Amino acid sequence: VLNVIPENGKALIAHFGKGFEPGEAAFEGLEVRREGDVPPVLCAAHAYVVCRVVNRVDAGDHVLVLGRVVAGELLHHGGPIVHVRKNGLRY
């Protein structure tokens, strides 16, 4: 699931931006919806997209995951948050 963070979602960015240790519960303390074998959907998300992984490609020190969209929903009106870095060399 790709959860699209809403315009007012800075707290969600801070929550997920801190990183998590393997096995640590990333969604603890957040309201989520779980349906069948679909990963958690954030109830506060602007929208979400359910994808099935079709490939993984090594890209330097990252792995690019390619997915086929199989479902999705707009949860709240408004828009997604947009984050723009001043340069592409830092996160």
GROMACS .gro file of N, CA and C in nm:
model
  273
    1VAL      N    1   0.085  -0.119   0.000
    1VAL     CA    2   0.000   0.000   0.000
    1VAL      C    3   0.088   0.123   0.000
    2LEU      N    4   0.053   0.217  -0.084
    2LEU     CA    5   0.116   0.348  -0.085
    2LEU      C    6   0.014   0.443  -0.023
    3ASN      N    7   0.042   0.492   0.098
    3ASN     CA    8  -0.045   0.588   0.165
    3ASN      C    9  -0.001   0.728   0.124
    4VAL      N   10  -0.093   0.807   0.070
    4VAL     CA   11  -0.063   0.943   0.025
    4VAL      C   12  -0.091   1.038   0.142
    5ILE      N   13   0.013   1.103   0.190
    5ILE     CA   14   0.003   1.191   0.307
    5ILE      C   15  -0.072   1.320   0.267
    6PRO      N   16  -0.167   1.365   0.352
    6PRO     CA   17  -0.243   1.486   0.319
    6PRO      C   18  -0.162   1.613   0.343
    7GLU      N   19  -0.214   1.725   0.291
    7GLU     CA   20  -0.147   1.856   0.304
    7GLU      C   21  -0.110   1.888   0.449
    8ASN      N   22  -0.195   1.850   0.542
    8ASN     CA   23  -0.170   1.882   0.684
    8ASN      C   24  -0.102   1.766   0.757
    9GLY      N   25  -0.028   1.683   0.686
    9GLY     CA   26   0.028   1.561   0.742
    9GLY      C   27   0.171   1.568   0.790
   10LYS      N   28   0.216   1.684   0.835
   10LYS     CA   29   0.356   1.694   0.880
   10LYS      C   30   0.388   1.600   0.996
   11ALA      N   31   0.291   1.574   1.082
   11ALA     CA   32   0.313   1.481   1.194
   11ALA      C   33   0.337   1.339   1.143
   12LEU      N   34   0.268   1.301   1.036
   12LEU     CA   35   0.290   1.169   0.977
   12LEU      C   36   0.428   1.160   0.913
   13ILE      N   37   0.471   1.267   0.848
   13ILE     CA   38   0.606   1.269   0.789
   13ILE      C   39   0.710   1.254   0.900
   14ALA      N   40   0.690   1.325   1.010
   14ALA     CA   41   0.784   1.314   1.122
   14ALA      C   42   0.783   1.173   1.181
   15HIS      N   43   0.665   1.114   1.193
   15HIS     CA   44   0.652   0.979   1.249
   15HIS      C   45   0.730   0.878   1.165
   16PHE      N   46   0.708   0.877   1.035
   16PHE     CA   47   0.772   0.779   0.948
   16PHE      C   48   0.915   0.819   0.910
   17GLY      N   49   0.946   0.947   0.915
   17GLY     CA   50   1.078   0.995   0.878
   17GLY      C   51   1.188   0.959   0.976
   18LYS      N   52   1.149   0.923   1.097
   18LYS     CA   53   1.250   0.888   1.199
   18LYS      C   54   1.313   0.752   1.175
   19GLY      N   55   1.245   0.668   1.095
   19GLY     CA   56   1.297   0.534   1.068
   19GLY      C   57   1.259   0.436   1.177
   20PHE      N   58   1.269   0.309   1.146
   20PHE     CA   59   1.231   0.203   1.239
   20PHE      C   60   1.329   0.089   1.230
   21GLU      N   61   1.354   0.025   1.341
   21GLU     CA   62   1.438  -0.093   1.344
   21GLU      C   63   1.360  -0.211   1.284
   22PRO      N   64   1.430  -0.310   1.229
   22PRO     CA   65   1.359  -0.429   1.178
   22PRO      C   66   1.273  -0.490   1.290
   23GLY      N   67   1.150  -0.519   1.258
   23GLY     CA   68   1.058  -0.578   1.355
   23GLY      C   69   0.984  -0.477   1.441
   24GLU      N   70   1.026  -0.350   1.439
   24GLU     CA   71   0.959  -0.246   1.518
   24GLU      C   72   0.827  -0.211   1.451
   25ALA      N   73   0.722  -0.191   1.531
   25ALA     CA   74   0.588  -0.162   1.478
   25ALA      C   75   0.580  -0.018   1.429
   26ALA      N   76   0.582   0.002   1.298
   26ALA     CA   77   0.582   0.136   1.238
   26ALA      C   78   0.448   0.207   1.250
   27PHE      N   79   0.339   0.132   1.261
   27PHE     CA   80   0.206   0.192   1.262
   27PHE      C   81   0.148   0.203   1.403
   28GLU      N   82   0.226   0.170   1.503
   28GLU     CA   83   0.179   0.177   1.642
   28GLU      C   84   0.141   0.320   1.678
   29GLY      N   85   0.021   0.336   1.738
   29GLY     CA   86  -0.025   0.467   1.779
   29GLY      C   87  -0.101   0.542   1.671
   30LEU      N   88  -0.109   0.487   1.550
   30LEU     CA   89  -0.181   0.550   1.440
   30LEU      C   90  -0.309   0.472   1.410
   31GLU      N   91  -0.414   0.543   1.370
   31GLU     CA   92  -0.537   0.476   1.332
   31GLU      C   93  -0.522   0.420   1.191
   32VAL      N   94  -0.538   0.289   1.179
   32VAL     CA   95  -0.523   0.223   1.050
   32VAL      C   96  -0.643   0.135   1.022
   33ARG      N   97  -0.660   0.105   0.896
   33ARG     CA   98  -0.763   0.013   0.849
   33ARG      C   99  -0.691  -0.107   0.790
   34ARG      N  100  -0.732  -0.225   0.829
   34ARG     CA  101  -0.671  -0.348   0.775
   34ARG      C  102  -0.781  -0.432   0.713
   35GLU      N  103  -0.759  -0.472   0.588
   35GLU     CA  104  -0.858  -0.553   0.516
   35GLU      C  105  -0.787  -0.670   0.451
   36GLY      N  106  -0.817  -0.789   0.496
   36GLY     CA  107  -0.757  -0.909   0.437
   36GLY      C  108  -0.607  -0.907   0.444
   37ASP      N  109  -0.543  -0.938   0.332
   37ASP     CA  110  -0.397  -0.944   0.327
   37ASP      C  111  -0.333  -0.813   0.283
   38VAL      N  112  -0.413  -0.706   0.276
   38VAL     CA  113  -0.362  -0.574   0.235
   38VAL      C  114  -0.290  -0.510   0.354
   39PRO      N  115  -0.170  -0.455   0.332
   39PRO     CA  116  -0.100  -0.385   0.440
   39PRO      C  117  -0.184  -0.269   0.494
   40PRO      N  118  -0.146  -0.214   0.609
   40PRO     CA  119  -0.226  -0.109   0.674
   40PRO      C  120  -0.248   0.014   0.587
   41VAL      N  121  -0.371   0.064   0.591
   41VAL     CA  122  -0.409   0.190   0.527
   41VAL      C  123  -0.425   0.293   0.638
   42LEU      N  124  -0.354   0.405   0.628
   42LEU     CA  125  -0.367   0.512   0.727
   42LEU      C  126  -0.502   0.580   0.711
   43CYS      N  127  -0.581   0.583   0.818
   43CYS     CA  128  -0.713   0.648   0.813
   43CYS      C  129  -0.699   0.798   0.788
   44ALA      N  130  -0.586   0.857   0.825
   44ALA     CA  131  -0.563   1.000   0.806
   44ALA      C  132  -0.507   1.032   0.668
   45ALA      N  133  -0.479   0.930   0.587
   45ALA     CA  134  -0.421   0.953   0.454
   45ALA      C  135  -0.518   1.028   0.364
   46HIS      N  136  -0.462   1.103   0.271
   46HIS     CA  137  -0.542   1.170   0.168
   46HIS      C  138  -0.604   1.064   0.076
   47ALA      N  139  -0.524   0.965   0.041
   47ALA     CA  140  -0.566   0.857  -0.047
   47ALA      C  141  -0.469   0.742  -0.026
   48TYR      N  142  -0.501   0.629  -0.087
   48TYR     CA  143  -0.406   0.518  -0.086
   48TYR      C  144  -0.417   0.441  -0.216
   49VAL      N  145  -0.309   0.369  -0.249
   49VAL     CA  146  -0.303   0.286  -0.369
   49VAL      C  147  -0.250   0.149  -0.326
   50VAL      N  148  -0.323   0.044  -0.362
   50VAL     CA  149  -0.279  -0.093  -0.334
   50VAL      C  150  -0.207  -0.144  -0.458
   51CYS      N  151  -0.086  -0.193  -0.438
   51CYS     CA  152  -0.006  -0.244  -0.549
   51CYS      C  153   0.041  -0.386  -0.520
   52ARG      N  154   0.063  -0.462  -0.624
   52ARG     CA  155   0.127  -0.593  -0.615
   52ARG      C  156   0.266  -0.578  -0.675
   53VAL      N  157   0.366  -0.621  -0.602
   53VAL     CA  158   0.505  -0.609  -0.649
   53VAL      C  159   0.525  -0.697  -0.772
   54VAL      N  160   0.578  -0.636  -0.879
   54VAL     CA  161   0.607  -0.712  -1.001
   54VAL      C  162   0.756  -0.725  -1.027
   55ASN      N  163   0.836  -0.637  -0.963
   55ASN     CA  164   0.981  -0.646  -0.983
   55ASN      C  165   1.053  -0.560  -0.881
   56ARG      N  166   1.177  -0.593  -0.857
   56ARG     CA  167   1.266  -0.512  -0.774
   56ARG      C  168   1.394  -0.491  -0.854
   57VAL      N  169   1.444  -0.367  -0.854
   57VAL     CA  170   1.562  -0.333  -0.933
   57VAL      C  171   1.661  -0.262  -0.842
   58ASP      N  172   1.785  -0.313  -0.835
   58ASP     CA  173   1.889  -0.243  -0.760
   58ASP      C  174   1.919  -0.111  -0.826
   59ALA      N  175   1.923  -0.005  -0.746
   59ALA     CA  176   1.951   0.129  -0.797
   59ALA      C  177   2.048   0.197  -0.702
   60GLY      N  178   2.175   0.169  -0.720
   60GLY     CA  179   2.276   0.224  -0.629
   60GLY      C  180   2.259   0.168  -0.490
   61ASP      N  181   2.242   0.257  -0.391
   61ASP     CA  182   2.225   0.211  -0.253
   61ASP      C  183   2.077   0.197  -0.217
   62HIS      N  184   1.989   0.193  -0.317
   62HIS     CA  185   1.846   0.176  -0.298
   62HIS      C  186   1.797   0.056  -0.379
   63VAL      N  187   1.675   0.015  -0.351
   63VAL     CA  188   1.607  -0.084  -0.433
   63VAL      C  189   1.479  -0.018  -0.483
   64LEU      N  190   1.463  -0.014  -0.614
   64LEU     CA  191   1.343   0.040  -0.675
   64LEU      C  192   1.241  -0.073  -0.685
   65VAL      N  193   1.124  -0.053  -0.624
   65VAL     CA  194   1.019  -0.155  -0.626
   65VAL      C  195   0.914  -0.113  -0.727
   66LEU      N  196   0.889  -0.199  -0.824
   66LEU     CA  197   0.789  -0.173  -0.927
   66LEU      C  198   0.662  -0.249  -0.892
   67GLY      N  199   0.549  -0.179  -0.895
   67GLY     CA  200   0.424  -0.243  -0.859
   67GLY      C  201   0.314  -0.218  -0.960
   68ARG      N  202   0.220  -0.310  -0.965
   68ARG     CA  203   0.100  -0.297  -1.048
   68ARG      C  204  -0.013  -0.253  -0.958
   69VAL      N  205  -0.078  -0.141  -0.991
   69VAL     CA  206  -0.189  -0.091  -0.911
   69VAL      C  207  -0.309  -0.183  -0.927
   70VAL      N  208  -0.364  -0.229  -0.813
   70VAL     CA  209  -0.479  -0.319  -0.817
   70VAL      C  210  -0.602  -0.259  -0.749
   71ALA      N  211  -0.585  -0.153  -0.671
   71ALA     CA  212  -0.698  -0.089  -0.603
   71ALA      C  213  -0.651   0.044  -0.547
   72GLY      N  214  -0.744   0.122  -0.497
   72GLY     CA  215  -0.711   0.249  -0.434
   72GLY      C  216  -0.838   0.324  -0.400
   73GLU      N  217  -0.821   0.432  -0.325
   73GLU     CA  218  -0.937   0.510  -0.285
   73GLU      C  219  -0.894   0.649  -0.240
   74LEU      N  220  -0.975   0.748  -0.271
   74LEU     CA  221  -0.959   0.882  -0.217
   74LEU      C  222  -1.033   0.883  -0.083
   75LEU      N  223  -0.962   0.911   0.025
   75LEU     CA  224  -1.022   0.907   0.159
   75LEU      C  225  -1.072   1.043   0.205
   76HIS      N  226  -1.000   1.150   0.169
   76HIS     CA  227  -1.033   1.284   0.216
   76HIS      C  228  -1.010   1.384   0.102
   77HIS      N  229  -1.097   1.482   0.093
   77HIS     CA  230  -1.080   1.587  -0.007
   77HIS      C  231  -0.964   1.677   0.035
   78GLY      N  232  -0.912   1.750  -0.056
   78GLY     CA  233  -0.795   1.833  -0.033
   78GLY      C  234  -0.687   1.788  -0.128
   79GLY      N  235  -0.565   1.796  -0.084
   79GLY     CA  236  -0.455   1.755  -0.170
   79GLY      C  237  -0.347   1.685  -0.091
   80PRO      N  238  -0.254   1.626  -0.161
   80PRO     CA  239  -0.142   1.561  -0.094
   80PRO      C  240  -0.037   1.663  -0.053
   81ILE      N  241   0.041   1.628   0.046
   81ILE     CA  242   0.153   1.714   0.084
   81ILE      C  243   0.261   1.698  -0.023
   82VAL      N  244   0.329   1.804  -0.054
   82VAL     CA  245   0.437   1.799  -0.153
   82VAL      C  246   0.564   1.843  -0.083
   83HIS      N  247   0.667   1.759  -0.091
   83HIS     CA  248   0.795   1.790  -0.028
   83HIS      C  249   0.898   1.807  -0.139
   84VAL      N  250   0.961   1.922  -0.143
   84VAL     CA  251   1.063   1.950  -0.243
   84VAL      C  252   1.193   1.983  -0.172
   85ARG      N  253   1.298   1.908  -0.207
   85ARG     CA  254   1.430   1.934  -0.149
   85ARG      C  255   1.497   2.047  -0.225
   86LYS      N  256   1.584   2.120  -0.155
   86LYS     CA  257   1.657   2.228  -0.221
   86LYS      C  258   1.758   2.174  -0.320
   87ASN      N  259   1.812   2.054  -0.292
   87ASN     CA  260   1.899   1.990  -0.390
   87ASN      C  261   1.882   1.839  -0.378
   88GLY      N  262   1.921   1.767  -0.478
   88GLY     CA  263   1.901   1.623  -0.482
   88GLY      C  264   2.007   1.543  -0.410
   89LEU      N  265   2.096   1.609  -0.338
   89LEU     CA  266   2.205   1.538  -0.272
   89LEU      C  267   2.178   1.510  -0.127
   90ARG      N  268   2.070   1.559  -0.072
   90ARG     CA  269   2.038   1.537   0.070
   90ARG      C  270   1.893   1.494   0.085
   91TYR      N  271   1.867   1.421   0.194
   91TYR     CA  272   1.730   1.383   0.229
   91TYR      C  273   1.677   1.474   0.336
   0.00000   0.00000   0.00000
